[in-house]
GROMACS .gro file of C-alpha atoms in nm:
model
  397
    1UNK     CA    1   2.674  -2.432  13.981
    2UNK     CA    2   2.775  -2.454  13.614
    3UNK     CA    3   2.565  -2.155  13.534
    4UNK     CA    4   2.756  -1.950  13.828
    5UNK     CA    5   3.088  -2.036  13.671
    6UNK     CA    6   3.008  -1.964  13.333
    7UNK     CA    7   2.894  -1.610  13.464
    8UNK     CA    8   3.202  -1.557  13.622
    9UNK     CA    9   3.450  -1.610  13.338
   10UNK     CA   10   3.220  -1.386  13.130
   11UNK     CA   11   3.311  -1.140  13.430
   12UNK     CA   12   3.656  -1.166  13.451
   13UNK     CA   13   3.694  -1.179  13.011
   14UNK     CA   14   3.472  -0.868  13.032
   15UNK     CA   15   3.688  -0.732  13.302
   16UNK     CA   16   4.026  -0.811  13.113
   17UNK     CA   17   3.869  -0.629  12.757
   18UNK     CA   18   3.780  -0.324  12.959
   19UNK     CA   19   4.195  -0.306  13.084
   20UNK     CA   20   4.254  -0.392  12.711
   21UNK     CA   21   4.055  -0.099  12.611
   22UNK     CA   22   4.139   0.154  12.922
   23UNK     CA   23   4.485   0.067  12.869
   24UNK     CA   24   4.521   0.107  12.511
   25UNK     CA   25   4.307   0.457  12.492
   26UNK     CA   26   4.551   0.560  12.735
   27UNK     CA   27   4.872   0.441  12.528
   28UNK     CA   28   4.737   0.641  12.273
   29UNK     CA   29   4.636   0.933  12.446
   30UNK     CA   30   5.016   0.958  12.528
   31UNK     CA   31   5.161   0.904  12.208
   32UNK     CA   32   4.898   1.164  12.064
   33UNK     CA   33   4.970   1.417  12.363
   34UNK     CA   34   5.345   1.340  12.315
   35UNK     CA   35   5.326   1.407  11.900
   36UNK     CA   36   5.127   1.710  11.993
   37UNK     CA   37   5.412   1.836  12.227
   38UNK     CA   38   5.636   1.765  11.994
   39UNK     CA   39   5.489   1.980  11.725
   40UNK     CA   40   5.405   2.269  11.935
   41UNK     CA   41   5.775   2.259  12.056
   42UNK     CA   42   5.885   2.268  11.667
   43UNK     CA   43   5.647   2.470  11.553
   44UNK     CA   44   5.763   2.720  11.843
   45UNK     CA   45   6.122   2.685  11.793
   46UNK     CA   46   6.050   2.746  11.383
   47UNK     CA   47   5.846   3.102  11.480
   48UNK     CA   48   6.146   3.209  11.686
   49UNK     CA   49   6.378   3.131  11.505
   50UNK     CA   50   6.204   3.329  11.203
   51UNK     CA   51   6.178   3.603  11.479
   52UNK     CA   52   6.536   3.598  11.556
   53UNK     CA   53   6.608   3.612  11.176
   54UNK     CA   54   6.376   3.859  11.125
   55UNK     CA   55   6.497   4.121  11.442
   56UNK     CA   56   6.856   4.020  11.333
   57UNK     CA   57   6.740   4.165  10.991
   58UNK     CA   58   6.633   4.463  11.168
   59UNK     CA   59   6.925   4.579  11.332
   60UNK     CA   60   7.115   4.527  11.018
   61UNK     CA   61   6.868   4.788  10.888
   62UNK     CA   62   6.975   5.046  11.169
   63UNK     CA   63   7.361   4.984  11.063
   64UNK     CA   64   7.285   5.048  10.750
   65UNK     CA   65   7.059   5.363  10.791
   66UNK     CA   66   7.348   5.418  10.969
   67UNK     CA   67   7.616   5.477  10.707
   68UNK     CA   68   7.346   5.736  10.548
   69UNK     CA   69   7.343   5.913  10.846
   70UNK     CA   70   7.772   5.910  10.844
   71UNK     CA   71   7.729   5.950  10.441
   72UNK     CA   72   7.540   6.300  10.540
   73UNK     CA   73   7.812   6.375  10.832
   74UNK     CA   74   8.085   6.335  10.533
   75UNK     CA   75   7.924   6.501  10.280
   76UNK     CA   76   7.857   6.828  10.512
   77UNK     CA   77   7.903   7.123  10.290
   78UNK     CA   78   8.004   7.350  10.605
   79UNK     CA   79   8.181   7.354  10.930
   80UNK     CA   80   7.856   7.437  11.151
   81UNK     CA   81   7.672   7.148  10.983
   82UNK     CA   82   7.913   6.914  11.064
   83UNK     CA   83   7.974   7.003  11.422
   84UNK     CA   84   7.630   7.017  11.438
   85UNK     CA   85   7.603   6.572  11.348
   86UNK     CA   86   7.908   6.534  11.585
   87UNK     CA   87   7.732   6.677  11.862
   88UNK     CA   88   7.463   6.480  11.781
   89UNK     CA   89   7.627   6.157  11.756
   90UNK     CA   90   7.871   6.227  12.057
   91UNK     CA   91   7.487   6.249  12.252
   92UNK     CA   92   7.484   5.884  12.211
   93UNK     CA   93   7.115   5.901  12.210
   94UNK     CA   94   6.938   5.597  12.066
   95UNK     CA   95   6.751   5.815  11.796
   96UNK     CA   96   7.058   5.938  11.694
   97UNK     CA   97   7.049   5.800  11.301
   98UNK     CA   98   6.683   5.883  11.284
   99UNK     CA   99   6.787   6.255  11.368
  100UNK     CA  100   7.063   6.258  11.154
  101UNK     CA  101   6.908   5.999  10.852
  102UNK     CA  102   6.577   6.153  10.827
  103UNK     CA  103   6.509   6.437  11.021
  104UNK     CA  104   6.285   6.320  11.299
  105UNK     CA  105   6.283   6.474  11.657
  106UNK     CA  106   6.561   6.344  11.923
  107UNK     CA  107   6.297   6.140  12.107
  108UNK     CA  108   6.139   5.931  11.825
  109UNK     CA  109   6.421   5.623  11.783
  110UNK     CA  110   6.237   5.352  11.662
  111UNK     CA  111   6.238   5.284  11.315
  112UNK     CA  112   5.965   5.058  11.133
  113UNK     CA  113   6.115   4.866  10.826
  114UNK     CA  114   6.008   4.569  10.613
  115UNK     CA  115   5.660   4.436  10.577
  116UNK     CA  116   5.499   4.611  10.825
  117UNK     CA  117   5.271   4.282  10.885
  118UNK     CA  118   5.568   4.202  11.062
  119UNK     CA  119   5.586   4.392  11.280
  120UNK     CA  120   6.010   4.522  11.262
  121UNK     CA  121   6.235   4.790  11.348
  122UNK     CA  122   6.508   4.896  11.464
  123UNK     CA  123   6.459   5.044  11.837
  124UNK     CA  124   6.791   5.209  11.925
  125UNK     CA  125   7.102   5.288  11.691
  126UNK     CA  126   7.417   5.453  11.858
  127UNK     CA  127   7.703   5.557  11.674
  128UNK     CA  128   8.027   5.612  11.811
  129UNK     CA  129   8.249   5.822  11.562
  130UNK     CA  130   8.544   5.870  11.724
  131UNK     CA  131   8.703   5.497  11.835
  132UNK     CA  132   9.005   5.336  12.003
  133UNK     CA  133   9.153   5.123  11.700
  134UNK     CA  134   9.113   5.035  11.377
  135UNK     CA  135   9.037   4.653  11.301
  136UNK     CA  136   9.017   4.468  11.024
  137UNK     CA  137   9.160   4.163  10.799
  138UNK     CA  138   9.338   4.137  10.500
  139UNK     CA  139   9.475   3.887  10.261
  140UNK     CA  140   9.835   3.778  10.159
  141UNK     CA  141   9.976   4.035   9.930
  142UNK     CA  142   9.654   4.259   9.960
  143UNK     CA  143   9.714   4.623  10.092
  144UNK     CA  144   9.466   4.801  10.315
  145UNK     CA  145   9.526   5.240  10.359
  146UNK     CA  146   9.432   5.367  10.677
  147UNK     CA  147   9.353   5.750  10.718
  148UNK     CA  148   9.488   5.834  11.045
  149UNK     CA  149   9.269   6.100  11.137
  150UNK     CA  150   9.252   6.227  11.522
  151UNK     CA  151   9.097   6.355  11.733
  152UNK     CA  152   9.432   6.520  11.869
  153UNK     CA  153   9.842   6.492  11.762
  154UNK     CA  154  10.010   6.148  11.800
  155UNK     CA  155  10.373   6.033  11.840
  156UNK     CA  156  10.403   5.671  11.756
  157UNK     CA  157  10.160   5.366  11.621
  158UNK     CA  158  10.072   5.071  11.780
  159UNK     CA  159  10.036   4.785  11.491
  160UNK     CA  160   9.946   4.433  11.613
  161UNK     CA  161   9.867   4.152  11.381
  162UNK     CA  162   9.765   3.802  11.315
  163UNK     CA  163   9.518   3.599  11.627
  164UNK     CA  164   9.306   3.251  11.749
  165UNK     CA  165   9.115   3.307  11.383
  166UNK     CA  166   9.457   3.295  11.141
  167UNK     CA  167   9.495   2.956  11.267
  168UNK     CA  168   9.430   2.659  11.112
  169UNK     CA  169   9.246   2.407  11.244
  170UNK     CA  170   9.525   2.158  11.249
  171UNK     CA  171   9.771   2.362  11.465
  172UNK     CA  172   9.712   2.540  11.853
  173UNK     CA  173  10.026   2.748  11.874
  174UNK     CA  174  10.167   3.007  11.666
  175UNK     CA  175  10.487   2.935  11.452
  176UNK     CA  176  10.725   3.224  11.529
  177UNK     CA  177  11.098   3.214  11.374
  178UNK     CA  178  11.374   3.232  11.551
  179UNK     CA  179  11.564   3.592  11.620
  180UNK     CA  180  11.854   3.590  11.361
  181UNK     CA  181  12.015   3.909  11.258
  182UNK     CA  182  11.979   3.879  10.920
  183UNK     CA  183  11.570   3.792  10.914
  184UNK     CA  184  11.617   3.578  10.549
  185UNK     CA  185  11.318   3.609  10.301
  186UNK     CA  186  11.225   3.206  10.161
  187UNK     CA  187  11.011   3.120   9.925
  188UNK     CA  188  10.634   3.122   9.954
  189UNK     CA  189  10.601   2.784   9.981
  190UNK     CA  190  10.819   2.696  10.297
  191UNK     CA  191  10.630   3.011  10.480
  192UNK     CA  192  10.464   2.776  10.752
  193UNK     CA  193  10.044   2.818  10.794
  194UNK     CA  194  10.040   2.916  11.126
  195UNK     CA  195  10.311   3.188  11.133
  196UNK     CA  196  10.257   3.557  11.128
  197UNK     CA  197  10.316   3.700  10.802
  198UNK     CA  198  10.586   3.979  10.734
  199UNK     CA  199  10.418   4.331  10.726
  200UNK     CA  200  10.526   4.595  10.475
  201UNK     CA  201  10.420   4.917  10.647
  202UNK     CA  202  10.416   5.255  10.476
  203UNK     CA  203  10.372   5.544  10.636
  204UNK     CA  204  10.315   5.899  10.442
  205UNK     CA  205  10.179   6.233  10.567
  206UNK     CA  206  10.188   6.578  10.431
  207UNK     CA  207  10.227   6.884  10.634
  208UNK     CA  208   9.824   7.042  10.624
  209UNK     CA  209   9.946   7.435  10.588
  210UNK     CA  210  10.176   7.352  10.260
  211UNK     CA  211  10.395   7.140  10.080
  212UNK     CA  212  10.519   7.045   9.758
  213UNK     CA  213  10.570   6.677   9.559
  214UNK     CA  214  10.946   6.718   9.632
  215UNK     CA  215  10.904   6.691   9.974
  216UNK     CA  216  10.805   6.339   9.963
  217UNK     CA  217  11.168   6.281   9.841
  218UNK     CA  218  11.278   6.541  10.110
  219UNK     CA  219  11.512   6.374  10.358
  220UNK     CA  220  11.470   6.601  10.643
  221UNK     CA  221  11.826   6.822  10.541
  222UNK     CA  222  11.861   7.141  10.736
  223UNK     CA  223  11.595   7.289  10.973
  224UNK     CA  224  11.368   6.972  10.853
  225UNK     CA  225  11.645   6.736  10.998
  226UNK     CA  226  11.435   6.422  11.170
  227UNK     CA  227  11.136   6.514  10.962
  228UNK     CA  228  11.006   6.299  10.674
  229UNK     CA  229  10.719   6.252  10.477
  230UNK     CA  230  10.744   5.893  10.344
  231UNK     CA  231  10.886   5.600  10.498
  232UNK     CA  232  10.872   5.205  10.417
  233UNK     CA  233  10.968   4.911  10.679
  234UNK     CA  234  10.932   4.543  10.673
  235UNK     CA  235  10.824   4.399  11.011
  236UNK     CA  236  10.941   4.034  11.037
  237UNK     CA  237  10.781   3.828  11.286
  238UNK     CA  238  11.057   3.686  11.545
  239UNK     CA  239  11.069   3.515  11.881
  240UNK     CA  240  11.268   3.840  12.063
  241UNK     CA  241  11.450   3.726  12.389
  242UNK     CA  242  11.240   4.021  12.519
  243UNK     CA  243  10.939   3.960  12.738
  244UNK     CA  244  10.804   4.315  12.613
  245UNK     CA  245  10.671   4.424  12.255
  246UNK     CA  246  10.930   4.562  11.990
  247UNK     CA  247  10.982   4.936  11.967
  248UNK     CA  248  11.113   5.060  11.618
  249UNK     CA  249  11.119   5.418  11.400
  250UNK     CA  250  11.044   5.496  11.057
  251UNK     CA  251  11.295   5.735  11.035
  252UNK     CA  252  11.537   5.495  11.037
  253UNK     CA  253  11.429   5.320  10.714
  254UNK     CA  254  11.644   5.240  10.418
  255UNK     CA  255  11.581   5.553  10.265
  256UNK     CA  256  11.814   5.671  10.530
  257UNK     CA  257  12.102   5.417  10.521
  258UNK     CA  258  12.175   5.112  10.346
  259UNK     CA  259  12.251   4.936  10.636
  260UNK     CA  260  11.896   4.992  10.729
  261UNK     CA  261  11.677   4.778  10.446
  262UNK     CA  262  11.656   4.453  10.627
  263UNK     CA  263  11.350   4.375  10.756
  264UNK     CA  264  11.268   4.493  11.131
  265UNK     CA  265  11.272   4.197  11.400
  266UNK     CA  266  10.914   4.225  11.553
  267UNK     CA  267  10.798   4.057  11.877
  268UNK     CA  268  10.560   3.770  11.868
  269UNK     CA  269  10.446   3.509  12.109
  270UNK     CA  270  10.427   3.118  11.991
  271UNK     CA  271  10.110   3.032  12.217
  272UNK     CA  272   9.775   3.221  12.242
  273UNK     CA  273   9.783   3.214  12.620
  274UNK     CA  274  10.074   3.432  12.625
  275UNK     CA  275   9.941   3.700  12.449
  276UNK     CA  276   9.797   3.824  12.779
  277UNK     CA  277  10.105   3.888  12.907
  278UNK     CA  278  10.086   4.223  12.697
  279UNK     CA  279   9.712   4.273  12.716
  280UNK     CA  280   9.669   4.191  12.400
  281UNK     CA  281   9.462   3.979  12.132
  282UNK     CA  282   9.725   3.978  11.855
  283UNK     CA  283  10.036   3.702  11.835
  284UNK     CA  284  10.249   4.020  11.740
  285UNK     CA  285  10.329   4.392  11.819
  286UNK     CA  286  10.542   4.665  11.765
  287UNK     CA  287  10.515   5.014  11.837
  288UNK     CA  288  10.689   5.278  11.535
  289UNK     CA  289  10.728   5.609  11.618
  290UNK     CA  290  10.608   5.886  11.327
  291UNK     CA  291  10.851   6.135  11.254
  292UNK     CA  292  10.681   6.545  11.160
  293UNK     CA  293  10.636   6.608  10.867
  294UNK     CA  294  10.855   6.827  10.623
  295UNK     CA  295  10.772   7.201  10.679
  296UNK     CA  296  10.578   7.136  11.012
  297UNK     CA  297  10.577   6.945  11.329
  298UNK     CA  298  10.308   6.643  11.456
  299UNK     CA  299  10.024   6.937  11.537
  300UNK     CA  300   9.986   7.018  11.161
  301UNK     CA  301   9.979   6.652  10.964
  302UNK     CA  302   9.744   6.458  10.747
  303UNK     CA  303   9.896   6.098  10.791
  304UNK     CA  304   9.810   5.754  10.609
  305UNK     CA  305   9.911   5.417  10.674
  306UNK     CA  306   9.956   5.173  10.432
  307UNK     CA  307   9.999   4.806  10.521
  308UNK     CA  308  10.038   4.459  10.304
  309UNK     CA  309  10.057   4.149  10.497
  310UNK     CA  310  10.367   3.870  10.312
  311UNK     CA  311  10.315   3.509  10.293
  312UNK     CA  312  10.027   3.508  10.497
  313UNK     CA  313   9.731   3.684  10.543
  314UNK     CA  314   9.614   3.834  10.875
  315UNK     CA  315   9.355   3.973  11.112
  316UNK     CA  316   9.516   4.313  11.214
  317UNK     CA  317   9.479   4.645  11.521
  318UNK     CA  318   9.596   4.954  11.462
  319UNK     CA  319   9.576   5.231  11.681
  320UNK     CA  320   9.794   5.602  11.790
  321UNK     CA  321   9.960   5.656  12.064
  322UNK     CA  322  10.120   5.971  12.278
  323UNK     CA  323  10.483   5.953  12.337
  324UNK     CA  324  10.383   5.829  12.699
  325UNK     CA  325  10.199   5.541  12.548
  326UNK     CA  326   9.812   5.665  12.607
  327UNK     CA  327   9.597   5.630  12.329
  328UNK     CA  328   9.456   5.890  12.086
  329UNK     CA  329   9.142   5.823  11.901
  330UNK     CA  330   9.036   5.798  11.528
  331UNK     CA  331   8.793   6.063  11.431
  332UNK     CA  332   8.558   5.935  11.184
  333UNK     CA  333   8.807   5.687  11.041
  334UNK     CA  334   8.611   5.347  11.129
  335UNK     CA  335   8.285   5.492  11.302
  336UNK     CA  336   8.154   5.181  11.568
  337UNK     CA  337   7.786   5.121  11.537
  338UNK     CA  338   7.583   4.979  11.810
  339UNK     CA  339   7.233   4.837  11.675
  340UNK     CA  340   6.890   4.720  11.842
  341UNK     CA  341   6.640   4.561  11.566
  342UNK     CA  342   6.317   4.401  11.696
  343UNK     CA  343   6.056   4.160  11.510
  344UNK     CA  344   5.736   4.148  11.765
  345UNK     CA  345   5.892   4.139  12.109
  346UNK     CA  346   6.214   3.970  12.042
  347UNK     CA  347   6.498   4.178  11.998
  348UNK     CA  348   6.881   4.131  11.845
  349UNK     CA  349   7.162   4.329  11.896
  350UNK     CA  350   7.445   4.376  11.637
  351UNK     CA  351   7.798   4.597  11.633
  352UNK     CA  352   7.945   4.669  11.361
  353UNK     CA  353   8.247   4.861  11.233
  354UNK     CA  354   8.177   5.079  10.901
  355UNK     CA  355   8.414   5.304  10.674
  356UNK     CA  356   8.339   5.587  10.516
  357UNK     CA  357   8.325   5.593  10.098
  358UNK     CA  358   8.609   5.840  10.056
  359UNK     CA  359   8.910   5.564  10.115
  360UNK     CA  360   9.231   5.650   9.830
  361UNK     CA  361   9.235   5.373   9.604
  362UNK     CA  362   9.553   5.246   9.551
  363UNK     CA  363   9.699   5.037   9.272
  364UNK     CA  364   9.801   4.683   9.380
  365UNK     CA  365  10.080   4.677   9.105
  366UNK     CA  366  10.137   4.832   8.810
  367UNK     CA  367  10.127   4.472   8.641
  368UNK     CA  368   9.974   4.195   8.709
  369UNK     CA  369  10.007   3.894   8.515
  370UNK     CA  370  10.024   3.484   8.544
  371UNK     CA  371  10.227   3.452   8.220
  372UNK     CA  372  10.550   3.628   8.055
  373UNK     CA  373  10.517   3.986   8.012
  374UNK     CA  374  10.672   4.183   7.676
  375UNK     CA  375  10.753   4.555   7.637
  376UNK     CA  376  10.976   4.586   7.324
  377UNK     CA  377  10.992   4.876   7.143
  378UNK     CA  378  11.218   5.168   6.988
  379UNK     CA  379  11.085   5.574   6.994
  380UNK     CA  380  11.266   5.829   6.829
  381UNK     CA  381  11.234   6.194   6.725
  382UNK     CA  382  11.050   6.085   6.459
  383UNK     CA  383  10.718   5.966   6.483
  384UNK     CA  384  10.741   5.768   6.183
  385UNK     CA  385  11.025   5.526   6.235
  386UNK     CA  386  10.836   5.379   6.533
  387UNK     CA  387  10.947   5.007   6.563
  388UNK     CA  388  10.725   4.745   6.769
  389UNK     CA  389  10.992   4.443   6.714
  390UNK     CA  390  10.685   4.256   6.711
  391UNK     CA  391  10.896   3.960   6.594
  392UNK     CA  392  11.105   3.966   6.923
  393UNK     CA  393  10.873   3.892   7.194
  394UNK     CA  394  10.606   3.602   7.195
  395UNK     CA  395  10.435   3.653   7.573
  396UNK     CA  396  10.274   3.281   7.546
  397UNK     CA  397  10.646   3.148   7.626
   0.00000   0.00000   0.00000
């Protein structure tokens, strides 16, 4: 009997290491399938995100083969030529920038670029010259000139500034002033954040068949009366009893009266959500309505806007309008491109706005400095008794 029960425990301990051992391969066979899972899933996530990065890279290739293609539209030596691009980009056809860039036949759009180990291009690159608006962003005290080219004559601009993105993270709701009629200026320093800046807007145009300096000094006297070709108003943000956007004129800027040189009251909503209420993106709007220009009427202008955000900087909209409101497009002012790149068989998408190289530089200020500034001298008719009073003015103090 002894010898039975001996052979059983040996039974049951062999049983119980062969659990052990089942049990334990199988532990481990789940942590090894597990780290295996784990590194596949990494290693997969790594190789597309270098994909994504790499098709992203793509289509920023196509946006930028696409401001050769507009650099060639611009640079047109003759009228057929250059109808000749805008027919082509008005096709909308996704080999439009390889037509236009480098020649190739209308049905060939994709584009090979990079390492071609890689496998990248760019499969489809639309360009849309003529557009709605004008977008952009610009700092405090920083001036940005917009050509307004058309496609057809306009009556008034629509100007909208500051959005969600001019916020700061600390605040949810704009800080608009209160409507007083006299629209005080305060120091930099009590300008809240949040609140829309005050926008100097300049508006100049020149009538295309002929003019002359003087006219830019030209009130609109005589048969030019209502006509101008320079004007300059300040657009303060305000919280208008008005539920719709301001309306305002540039003739009717100080250059014409005295009374005239405070800044304009401008309509602006305190909280994002109400900025639906006039379809719009921007915390404040106005439209202005352009006057002709001396010598000719709204058919026959070249127009700029100038615009330079106070106190705070801004995201910004611009766009023309008919005297009934309905828009009229921008013709080859900010060109919107529309861009497919593709690394293997993932594919990214990117829009972009682009400007052509021919914007008028203009001068911030005719001085700047951070310390004291000295101009001290004497001129006569004689060269020789030139003074510099150099003893007169120390510009470290």
């Amino acid at each position: 009997m002894s010898g039975i029960e001996n052979s059983s425990k040996s039974y049951r301990r062999g049983a119980v290491s062969i659990f052990i051992v089942v049990f334990t391969a199988l532990l481990i066979s789940i942590i090894t399938v597990g780290f295996i899972r784990i590194m596949m899933r990494d290693q997969q996530r790594a190789t597309d995100s270098d994909l994504s990065n790499s098709a992203m890279d793509s289509a920023r290739a196509g946006v930028e083969d696409a401001k050769r293609a507009l650099q060639r539209y611009y640079n047109a030596s003759t009228p057929s030529t250059r109808a000749q691009f805008e027919s082509i980009f008005a096709s909308q056809r996704c080999s439009t920038v390889a037509e236009i860039a480098y020649g190739r036949p209308s049905g060939t759009s994709e584009v090979q670029v990079g390492d071609p180990s890689l496998n990248q291009a760019y499969t489809c690159v639309k360009v849309a010259l003529n557009t709605d608006d004008y977008t952009g962003v610009v700092g405090p005290d920083q001036q940005k000139v917009v050509h307004l080219r058309s496609v057809a004559s306009f009556s008034s601009i629509r100007i909208e500034w500051f959005n969600n993105d001019d916020i700061t993270d600390n605040f949810t709701n704009f800080d608009i002033a209160n409507n007083t009629s006299s629209n005080q200026l305060i120091a930099q320093r009590d300008w809240p954040v949040n609140r829309p800046p005050i926008v100097e807007t300049q508006f100049f145009q020149y009538n295309t068949g002929s003019f002359g300096l003087s006219s830019f000094d030209d009130n609109g006297s005589g048969g030019d009366m209502g006509k101008s070709n320079t004007n300059t108003l300040f657009l303060y943000p305000s919280d208008l009893p008005s539920t719709a956007p301001s309306t305002t004129q540039f003739i009717t800027d100080a250059r014409r009266s005295s009374s005239n040189d405070a800044p304009r009251a401008t309509k602006c909503v305190a909280s994002p959500s109400s900025m639906a209420s006039w379809g719009s993106n921007y915390a404040c709007r106005v439209d202005i309505t352009v006057p002709p220009p001396i010598g000719g009427d709204e058919n026959s202008r070249d127009a700029y806007l100038r615009i330079v955000p106070r106190y705070n900087g801004m995201h910004y909209r611009i766009s023309l309008r008919t005297a009934s409101g309905s828009i009229i497009q921008l013709k080859g002012v900010q060109p919107a491109v529309d861009s497919t790149g593709r690394a293997s068989d993932l594919f990214r998408r990117v829009q972009a706005r682009v400007e052509p190289s021919d914007v008028i530089p203009m001068p911030e200020a005719a001085v700047d400095t951070t310390r004291s500034f000295c101009k001290v001298f004497t001129v006569t008719a004689d060269a020789g008794l030139y003074n510099a009073n150099t003893g007169t003015c120390d510009p470290a103090n």
